[in-house]
PDB file of C-alpha atoms and ligand atoms in Angstrom:
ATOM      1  CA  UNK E  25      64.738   2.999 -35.957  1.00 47.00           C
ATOM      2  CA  UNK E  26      66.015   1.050 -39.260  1.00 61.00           C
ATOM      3  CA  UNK E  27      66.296  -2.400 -37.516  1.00 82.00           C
ATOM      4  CA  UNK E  28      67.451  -4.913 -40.127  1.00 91.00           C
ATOM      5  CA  UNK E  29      69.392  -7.881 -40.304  1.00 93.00           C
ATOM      6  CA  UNK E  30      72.438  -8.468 -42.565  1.00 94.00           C
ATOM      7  CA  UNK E  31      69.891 -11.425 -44.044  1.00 95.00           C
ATOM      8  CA  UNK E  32      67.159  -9.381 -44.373  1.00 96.00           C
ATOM      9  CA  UNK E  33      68.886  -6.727 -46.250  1.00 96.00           C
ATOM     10  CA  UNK E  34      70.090  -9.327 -48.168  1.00 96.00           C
ATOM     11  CA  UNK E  35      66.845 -10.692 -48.913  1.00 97.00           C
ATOM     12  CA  UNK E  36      65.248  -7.292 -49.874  1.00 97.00           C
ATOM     13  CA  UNK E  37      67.969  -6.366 -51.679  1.00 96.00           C
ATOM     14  CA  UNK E  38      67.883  -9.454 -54.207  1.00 96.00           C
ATOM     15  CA  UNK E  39      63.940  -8.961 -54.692  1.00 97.00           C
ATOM     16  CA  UNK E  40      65.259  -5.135 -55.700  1.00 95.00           C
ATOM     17  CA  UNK E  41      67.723  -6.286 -58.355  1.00 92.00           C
ATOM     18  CA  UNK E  42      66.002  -8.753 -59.701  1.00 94.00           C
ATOM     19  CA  UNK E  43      63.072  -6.900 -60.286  1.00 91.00           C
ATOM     20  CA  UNK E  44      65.584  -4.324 -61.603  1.00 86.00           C
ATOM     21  CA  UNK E  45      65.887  -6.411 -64.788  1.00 84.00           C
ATOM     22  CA  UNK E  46      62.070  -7.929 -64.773  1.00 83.00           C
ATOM     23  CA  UNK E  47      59.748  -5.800 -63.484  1.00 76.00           C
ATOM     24  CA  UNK E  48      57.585  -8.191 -62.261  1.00 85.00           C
ATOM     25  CA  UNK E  49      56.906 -10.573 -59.295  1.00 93.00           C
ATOM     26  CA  UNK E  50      59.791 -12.570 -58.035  1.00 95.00           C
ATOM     27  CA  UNK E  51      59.275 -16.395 -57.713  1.00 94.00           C
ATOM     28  CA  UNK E  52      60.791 -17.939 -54.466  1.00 94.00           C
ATOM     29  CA  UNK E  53      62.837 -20.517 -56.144  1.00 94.00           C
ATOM     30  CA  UNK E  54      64.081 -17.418 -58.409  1.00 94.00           C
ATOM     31  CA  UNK E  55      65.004 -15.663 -55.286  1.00 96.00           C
ATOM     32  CA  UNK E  56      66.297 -18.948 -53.579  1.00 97.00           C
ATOM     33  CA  UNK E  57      68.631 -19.189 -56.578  1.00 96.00           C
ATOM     34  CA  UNK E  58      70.125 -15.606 -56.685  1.00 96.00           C
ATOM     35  CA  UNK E  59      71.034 -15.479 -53.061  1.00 97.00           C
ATOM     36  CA  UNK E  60      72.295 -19.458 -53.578  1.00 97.00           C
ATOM     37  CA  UNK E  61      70.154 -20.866 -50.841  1.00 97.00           C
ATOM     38  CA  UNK E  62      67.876 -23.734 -50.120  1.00 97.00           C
ATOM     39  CA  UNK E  63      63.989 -22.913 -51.647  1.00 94.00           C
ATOM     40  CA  UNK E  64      62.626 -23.623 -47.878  1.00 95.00           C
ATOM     41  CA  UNK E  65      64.778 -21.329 -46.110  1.00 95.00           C
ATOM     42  CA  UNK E  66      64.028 -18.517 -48.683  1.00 96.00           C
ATOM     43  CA  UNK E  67      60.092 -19.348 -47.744  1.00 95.00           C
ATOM     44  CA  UNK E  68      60.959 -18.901 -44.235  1.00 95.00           C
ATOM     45  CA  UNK E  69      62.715 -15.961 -44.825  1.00 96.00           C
ATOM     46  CA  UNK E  70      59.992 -14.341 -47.078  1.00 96.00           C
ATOM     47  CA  UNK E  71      57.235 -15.083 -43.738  1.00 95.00           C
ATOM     48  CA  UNK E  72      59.379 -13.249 -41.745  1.00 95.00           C
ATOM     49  CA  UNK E  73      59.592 -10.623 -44.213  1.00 96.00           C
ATOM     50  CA  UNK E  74      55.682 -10.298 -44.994  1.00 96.00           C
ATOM     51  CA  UNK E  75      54.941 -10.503 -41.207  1.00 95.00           C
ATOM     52  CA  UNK E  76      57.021  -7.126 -40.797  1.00 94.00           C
ATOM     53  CA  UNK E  77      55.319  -5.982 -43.546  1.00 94.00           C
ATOM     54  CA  UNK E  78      58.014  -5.579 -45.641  1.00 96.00           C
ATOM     55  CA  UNK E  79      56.979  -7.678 -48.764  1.00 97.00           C
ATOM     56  CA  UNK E  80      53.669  -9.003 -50.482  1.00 96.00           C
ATOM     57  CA  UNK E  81      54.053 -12.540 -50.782  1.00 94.00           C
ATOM     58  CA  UNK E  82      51.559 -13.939 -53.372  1.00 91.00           C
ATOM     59  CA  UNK E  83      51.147 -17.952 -52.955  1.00 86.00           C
ATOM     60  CA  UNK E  84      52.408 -19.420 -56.174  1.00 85.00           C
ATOM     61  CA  UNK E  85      52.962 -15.685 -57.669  1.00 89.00           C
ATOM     62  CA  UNK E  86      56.212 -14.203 -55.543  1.00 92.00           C
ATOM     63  CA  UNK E  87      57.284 -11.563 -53.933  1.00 96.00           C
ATOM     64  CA  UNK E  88      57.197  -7.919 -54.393  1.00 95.00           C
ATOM     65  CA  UNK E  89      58.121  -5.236 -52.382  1.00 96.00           C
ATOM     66  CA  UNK E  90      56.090  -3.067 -50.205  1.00 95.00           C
ATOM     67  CA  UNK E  91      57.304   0.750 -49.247  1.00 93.00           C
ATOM     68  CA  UNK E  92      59.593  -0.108 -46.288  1.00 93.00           C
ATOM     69  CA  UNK E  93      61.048  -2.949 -47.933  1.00 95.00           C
ATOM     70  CA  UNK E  94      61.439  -0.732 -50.956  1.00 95.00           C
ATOM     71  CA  UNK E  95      62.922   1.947 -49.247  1.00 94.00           C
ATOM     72  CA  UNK E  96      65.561  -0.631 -47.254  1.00 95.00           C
ATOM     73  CA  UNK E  97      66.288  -1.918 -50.961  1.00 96.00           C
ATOM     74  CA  UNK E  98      67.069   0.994 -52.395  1.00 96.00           C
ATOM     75  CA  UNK E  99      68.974   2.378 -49.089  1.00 96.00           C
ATOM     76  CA  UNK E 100      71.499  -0.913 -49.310  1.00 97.00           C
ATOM     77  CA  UNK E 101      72.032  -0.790 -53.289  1.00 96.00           C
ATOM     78  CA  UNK E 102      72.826   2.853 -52.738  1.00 97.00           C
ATOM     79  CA  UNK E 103      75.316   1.813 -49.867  1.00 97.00           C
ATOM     80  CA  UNK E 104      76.888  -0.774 -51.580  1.00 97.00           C
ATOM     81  CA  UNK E 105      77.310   1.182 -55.260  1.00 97.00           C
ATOM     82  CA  UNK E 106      78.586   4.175 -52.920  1.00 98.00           C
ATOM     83  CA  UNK E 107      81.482   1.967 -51.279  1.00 98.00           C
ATOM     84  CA  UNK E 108      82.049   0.652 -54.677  1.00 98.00           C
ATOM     85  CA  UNK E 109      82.599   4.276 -56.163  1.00 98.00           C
ATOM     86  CA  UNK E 110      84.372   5.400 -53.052  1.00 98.00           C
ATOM     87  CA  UNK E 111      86.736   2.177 -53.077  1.00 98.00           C
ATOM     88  CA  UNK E 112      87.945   3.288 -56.730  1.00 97.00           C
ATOM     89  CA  UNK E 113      88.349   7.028 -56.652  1.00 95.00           C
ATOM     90  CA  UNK E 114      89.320   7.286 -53.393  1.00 94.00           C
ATOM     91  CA  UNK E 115      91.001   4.484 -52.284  1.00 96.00           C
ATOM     92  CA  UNK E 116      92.717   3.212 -55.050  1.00 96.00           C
ATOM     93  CA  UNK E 117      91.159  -0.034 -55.836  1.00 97.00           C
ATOM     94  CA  UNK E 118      90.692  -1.594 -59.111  1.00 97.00           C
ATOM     95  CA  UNK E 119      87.015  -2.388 -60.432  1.00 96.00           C
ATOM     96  CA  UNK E 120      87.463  -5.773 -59.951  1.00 95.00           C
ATOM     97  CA  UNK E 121      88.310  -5.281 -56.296  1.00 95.00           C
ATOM     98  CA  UNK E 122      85.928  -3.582 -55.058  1.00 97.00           C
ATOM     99  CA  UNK E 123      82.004  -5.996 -55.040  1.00 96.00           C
ATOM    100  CA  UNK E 124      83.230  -8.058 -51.926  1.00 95.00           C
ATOM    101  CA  UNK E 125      84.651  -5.162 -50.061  1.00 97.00           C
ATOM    102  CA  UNK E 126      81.087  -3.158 -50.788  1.00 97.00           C
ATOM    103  CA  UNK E 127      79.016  -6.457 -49.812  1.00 96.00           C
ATOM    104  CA  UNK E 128      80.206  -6.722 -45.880  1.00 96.00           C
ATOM    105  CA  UNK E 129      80.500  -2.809 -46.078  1.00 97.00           C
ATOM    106  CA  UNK E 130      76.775  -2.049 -47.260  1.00 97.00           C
ATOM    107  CA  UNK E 131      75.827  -3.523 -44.293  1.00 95.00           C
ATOM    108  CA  UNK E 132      77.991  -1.993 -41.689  1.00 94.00           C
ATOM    109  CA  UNK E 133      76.737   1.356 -42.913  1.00 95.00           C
ATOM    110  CA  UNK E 134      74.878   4.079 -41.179  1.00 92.00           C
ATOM    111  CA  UNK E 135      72.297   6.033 -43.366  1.00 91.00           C
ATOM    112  CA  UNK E 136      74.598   9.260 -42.459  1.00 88.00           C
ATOM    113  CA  UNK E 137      78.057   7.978 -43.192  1.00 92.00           C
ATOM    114  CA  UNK E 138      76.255   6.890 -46.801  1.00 95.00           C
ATOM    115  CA  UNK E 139      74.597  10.609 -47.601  1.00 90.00           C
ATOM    116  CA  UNK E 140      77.598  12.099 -46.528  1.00 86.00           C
ATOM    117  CA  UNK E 141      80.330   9.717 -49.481  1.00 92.00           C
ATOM    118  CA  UNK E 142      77.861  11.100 -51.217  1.00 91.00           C
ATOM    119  CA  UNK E 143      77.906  14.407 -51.123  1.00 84.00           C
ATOM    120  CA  UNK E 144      81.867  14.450 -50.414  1.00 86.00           C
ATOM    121  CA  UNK E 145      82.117  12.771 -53.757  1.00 90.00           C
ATOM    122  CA  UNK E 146      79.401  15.608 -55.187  1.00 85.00           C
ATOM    123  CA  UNK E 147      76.793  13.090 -56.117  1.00 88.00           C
ATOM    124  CA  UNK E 148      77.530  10.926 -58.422  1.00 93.00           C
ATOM    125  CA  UNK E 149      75.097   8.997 -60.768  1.00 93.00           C
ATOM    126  CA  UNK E 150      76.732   5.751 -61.280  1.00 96.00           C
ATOM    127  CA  UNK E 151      78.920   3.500 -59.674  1.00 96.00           C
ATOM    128  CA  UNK E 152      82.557   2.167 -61.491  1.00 96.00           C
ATOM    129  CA  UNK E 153      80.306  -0.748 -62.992  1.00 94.00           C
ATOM    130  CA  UNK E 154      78.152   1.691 -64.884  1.00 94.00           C
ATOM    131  CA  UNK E 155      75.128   0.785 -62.425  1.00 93.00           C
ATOM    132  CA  UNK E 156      72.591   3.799 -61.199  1.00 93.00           C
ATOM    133  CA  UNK E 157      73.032   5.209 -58.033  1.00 95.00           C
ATOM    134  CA  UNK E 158      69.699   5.492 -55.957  1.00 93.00           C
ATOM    135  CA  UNK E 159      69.283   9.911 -55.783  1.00 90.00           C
ATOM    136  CA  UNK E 160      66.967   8.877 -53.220  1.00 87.00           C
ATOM    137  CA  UNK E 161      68.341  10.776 -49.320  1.00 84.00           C
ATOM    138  CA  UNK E 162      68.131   8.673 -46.727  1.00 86.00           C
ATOM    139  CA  UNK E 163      69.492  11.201 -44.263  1.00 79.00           C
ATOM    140  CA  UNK E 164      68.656  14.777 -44.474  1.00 66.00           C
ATOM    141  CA  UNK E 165      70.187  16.045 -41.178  1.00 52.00           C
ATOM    142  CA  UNK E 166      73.008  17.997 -42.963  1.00 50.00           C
ATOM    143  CA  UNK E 167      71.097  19.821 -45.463  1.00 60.00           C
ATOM    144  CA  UNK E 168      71.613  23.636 -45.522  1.00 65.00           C
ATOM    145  CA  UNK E 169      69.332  25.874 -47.898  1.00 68.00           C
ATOM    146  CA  UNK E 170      71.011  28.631 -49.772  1.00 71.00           C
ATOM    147  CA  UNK E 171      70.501  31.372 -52.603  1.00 74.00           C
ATOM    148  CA  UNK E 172      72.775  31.265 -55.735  1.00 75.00           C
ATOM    149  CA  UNK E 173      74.267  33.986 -55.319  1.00 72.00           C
ATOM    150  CA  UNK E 174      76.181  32.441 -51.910  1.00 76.00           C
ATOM    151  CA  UNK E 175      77.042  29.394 -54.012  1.00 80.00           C
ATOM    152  CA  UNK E 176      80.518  28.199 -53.678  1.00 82.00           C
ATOM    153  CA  UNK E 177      82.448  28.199 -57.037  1.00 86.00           C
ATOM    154  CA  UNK E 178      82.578  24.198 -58.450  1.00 85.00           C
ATOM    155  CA  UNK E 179      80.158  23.172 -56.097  1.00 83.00           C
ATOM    156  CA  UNK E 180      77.329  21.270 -57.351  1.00 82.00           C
ATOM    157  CA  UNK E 181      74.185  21.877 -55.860  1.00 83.00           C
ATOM    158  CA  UNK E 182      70.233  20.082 -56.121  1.00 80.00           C
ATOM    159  CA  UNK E 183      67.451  22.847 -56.979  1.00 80.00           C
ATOM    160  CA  UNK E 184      64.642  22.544 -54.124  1.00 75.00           C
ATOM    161  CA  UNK E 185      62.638  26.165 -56.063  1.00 73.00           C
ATOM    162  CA  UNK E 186      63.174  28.960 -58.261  1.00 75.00           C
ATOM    163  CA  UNK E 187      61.528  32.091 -58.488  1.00 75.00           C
ATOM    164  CA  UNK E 188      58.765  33.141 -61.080  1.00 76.00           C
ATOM    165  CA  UNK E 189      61.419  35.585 -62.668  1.00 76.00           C
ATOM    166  CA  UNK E 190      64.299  32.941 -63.827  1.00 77.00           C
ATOM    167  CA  UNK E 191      61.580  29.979 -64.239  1.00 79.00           C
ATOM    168  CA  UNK E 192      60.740  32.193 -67.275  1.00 80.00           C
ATOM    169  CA  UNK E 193      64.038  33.070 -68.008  1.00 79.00           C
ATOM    170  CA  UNK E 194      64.808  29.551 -68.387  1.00 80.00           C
ATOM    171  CA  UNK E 195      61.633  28.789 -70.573  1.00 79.00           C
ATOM    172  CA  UNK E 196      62.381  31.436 -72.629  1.00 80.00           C
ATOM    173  CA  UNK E 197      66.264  29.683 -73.062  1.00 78.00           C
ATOM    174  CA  UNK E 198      64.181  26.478 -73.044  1.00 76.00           C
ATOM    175  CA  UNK E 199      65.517  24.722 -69.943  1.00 74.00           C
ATOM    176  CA  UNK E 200      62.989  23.228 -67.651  1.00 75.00           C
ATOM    177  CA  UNK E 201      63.664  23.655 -64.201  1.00 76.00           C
ATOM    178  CA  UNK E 202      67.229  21.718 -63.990  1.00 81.00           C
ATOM    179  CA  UNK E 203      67.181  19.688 -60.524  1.00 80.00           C
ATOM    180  CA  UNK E 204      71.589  19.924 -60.415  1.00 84.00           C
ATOM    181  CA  UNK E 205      73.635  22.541 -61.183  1.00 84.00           C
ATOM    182  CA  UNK E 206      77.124  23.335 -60.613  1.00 88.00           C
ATOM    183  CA  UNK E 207      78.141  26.811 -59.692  1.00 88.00           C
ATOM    184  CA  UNK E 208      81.003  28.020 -62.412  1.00 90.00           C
ATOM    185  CA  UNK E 209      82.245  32.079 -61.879  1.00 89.00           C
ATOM    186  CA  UNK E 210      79.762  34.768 -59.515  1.00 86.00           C
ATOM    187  CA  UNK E 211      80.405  38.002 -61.671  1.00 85.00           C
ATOM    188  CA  UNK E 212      80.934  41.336 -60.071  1.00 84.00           C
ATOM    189  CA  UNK E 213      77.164  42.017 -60.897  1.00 81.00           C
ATOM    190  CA  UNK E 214      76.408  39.707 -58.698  1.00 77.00           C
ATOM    191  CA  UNK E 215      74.706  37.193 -61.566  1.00 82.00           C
ATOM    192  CA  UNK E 216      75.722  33.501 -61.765  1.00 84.00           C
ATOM    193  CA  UNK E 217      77.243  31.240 -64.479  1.00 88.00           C
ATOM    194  CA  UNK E 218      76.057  27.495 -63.798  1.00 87.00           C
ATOM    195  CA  UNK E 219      76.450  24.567 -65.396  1.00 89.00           C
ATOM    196  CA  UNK E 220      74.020  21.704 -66.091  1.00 87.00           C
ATOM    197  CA  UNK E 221      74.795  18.088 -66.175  1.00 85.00           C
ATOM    198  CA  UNK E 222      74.906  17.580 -69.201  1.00 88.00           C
ATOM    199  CA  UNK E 223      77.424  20.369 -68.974  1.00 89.00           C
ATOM    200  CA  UNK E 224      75.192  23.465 -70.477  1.00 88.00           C
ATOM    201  CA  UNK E 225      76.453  26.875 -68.950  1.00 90.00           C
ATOM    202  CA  UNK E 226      74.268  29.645 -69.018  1.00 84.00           C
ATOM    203  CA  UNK E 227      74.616  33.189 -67.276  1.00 85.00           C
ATOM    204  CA  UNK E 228      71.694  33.335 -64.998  1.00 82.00           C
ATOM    205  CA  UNK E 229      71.206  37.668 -64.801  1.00 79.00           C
ATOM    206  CA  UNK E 230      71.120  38.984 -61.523  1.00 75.00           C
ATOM    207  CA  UNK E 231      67.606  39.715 -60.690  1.00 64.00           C
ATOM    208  CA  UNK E 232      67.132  41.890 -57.869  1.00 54.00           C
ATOM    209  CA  UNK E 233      65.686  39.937 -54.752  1.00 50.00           C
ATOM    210  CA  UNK E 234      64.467  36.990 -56.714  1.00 49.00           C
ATOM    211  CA  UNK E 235      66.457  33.599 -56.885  1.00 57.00           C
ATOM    212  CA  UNK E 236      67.206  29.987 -56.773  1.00 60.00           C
ATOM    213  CA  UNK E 237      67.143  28.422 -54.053  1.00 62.00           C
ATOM    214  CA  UNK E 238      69.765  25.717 -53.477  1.00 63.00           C
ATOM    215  CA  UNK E 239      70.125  22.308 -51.603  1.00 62.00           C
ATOM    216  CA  UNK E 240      73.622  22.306 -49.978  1.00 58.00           C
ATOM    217  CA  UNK E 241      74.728  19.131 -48.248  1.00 52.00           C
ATOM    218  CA  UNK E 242      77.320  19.952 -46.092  1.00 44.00           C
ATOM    219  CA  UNK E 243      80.481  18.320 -45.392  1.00 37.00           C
TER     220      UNK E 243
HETATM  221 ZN1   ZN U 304      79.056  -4.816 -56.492  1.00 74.68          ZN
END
């Protein structure tokens, strides 16, 4: 189904960071220069790439991405900032260790073995470098849907809906609709303390029937 090559990830994945930093289209001798390769093979390259529909390629303009290519893009850089994160709080590596073990390993990556570091490392926004990791899933096979009240203590969790009943609750504390939380104590009474990101805890009361309902990536 996702039939890339190392060089085309590569390739999509430069046009990504690049336009990371500017926004706008990237020039071929830009790109040529990033991935340290001759202009003409990058214009070969960028053919290929626009025959598989993959990238816009505007004559004397550049190169932008188009939703596949995007999507590949994002689902490498996510790879590779995973491996880097994994490589340092799981394997012991230093920071400085870890870019050319993440570039041969981004690529030898199934979409599954990716979403699940992820969620065995509870989702983490950034990799050791300080860089964004994509939230994006790019496999949802091991998703389970669950109410708050089965949450399991420390676990953090991604909000798919919540009922009527706590989305005014939560106005009326003046939280929008929070799209993580971490499950901190179940009281007796069967209501909830949580925790946002940003490390808010609030007591969510136990109304009767009515709740969140939770994202649960198993693992
Ligand atoms: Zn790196």
């Amino acid at each position: 189904m996702y039939e890339f090559s190392k060089t085309e990830q590569d390739y999509l994945k430069a046009i990504y960071q690049i336009q990371e930093k500017t926004n706008g289209l990237v020039g071929i001798t830009e790109l040529a220069n990033y991935l340290k390769v001759a202009a003409p093979s990058a214009t070969e390259m960028i053919k290929r790439l626009a025959k598989k529909g993959l990238v816009d390629h505007k004559k004397y303009y550049g190169v932008s991405l188009k939703t596949d290519g995007y999507q590949e893009a994002r689902f490498i850089v996510k790879s590779h900032r995973i491996w880097e994160t994994f490589l340092v709080e799981q394997a012991g590596y230093q920071i400085d260790e870890v870019h050319e073990e993440a570039e041969n390993l981004e690529h030898a990556s199934s979409r599954k073995l990716v979403e699940r570091l992820y969620a065995l490392m509870d989702f983490p926004k950034a990799d050791p470098h300080g860089s964004e990791i994509p939230a994006d899933r790019f496999w949802e096979s091991s998703v389970i849907e669950i109410n708050l009240s089965q949450g399991e203590i420390g676990h953090r969790y991604e909000v798919i809906t919540i009922s009527d009943e706590i989305g005014e609750f939560l106005m009326d504390l003046t939280l929008g609709q929070p799209k993580f939380i971490t499950v901190i104590k179940i009281l007796p009474d069967g209501s909830v303390i949580v925790k946002l990101d940003d490390e808010t805890r609030f007591l969510i009361p136990n109304f009767q029937k009515t709740d969140w309902e939770l994202k649960y990536y198993s693992h």
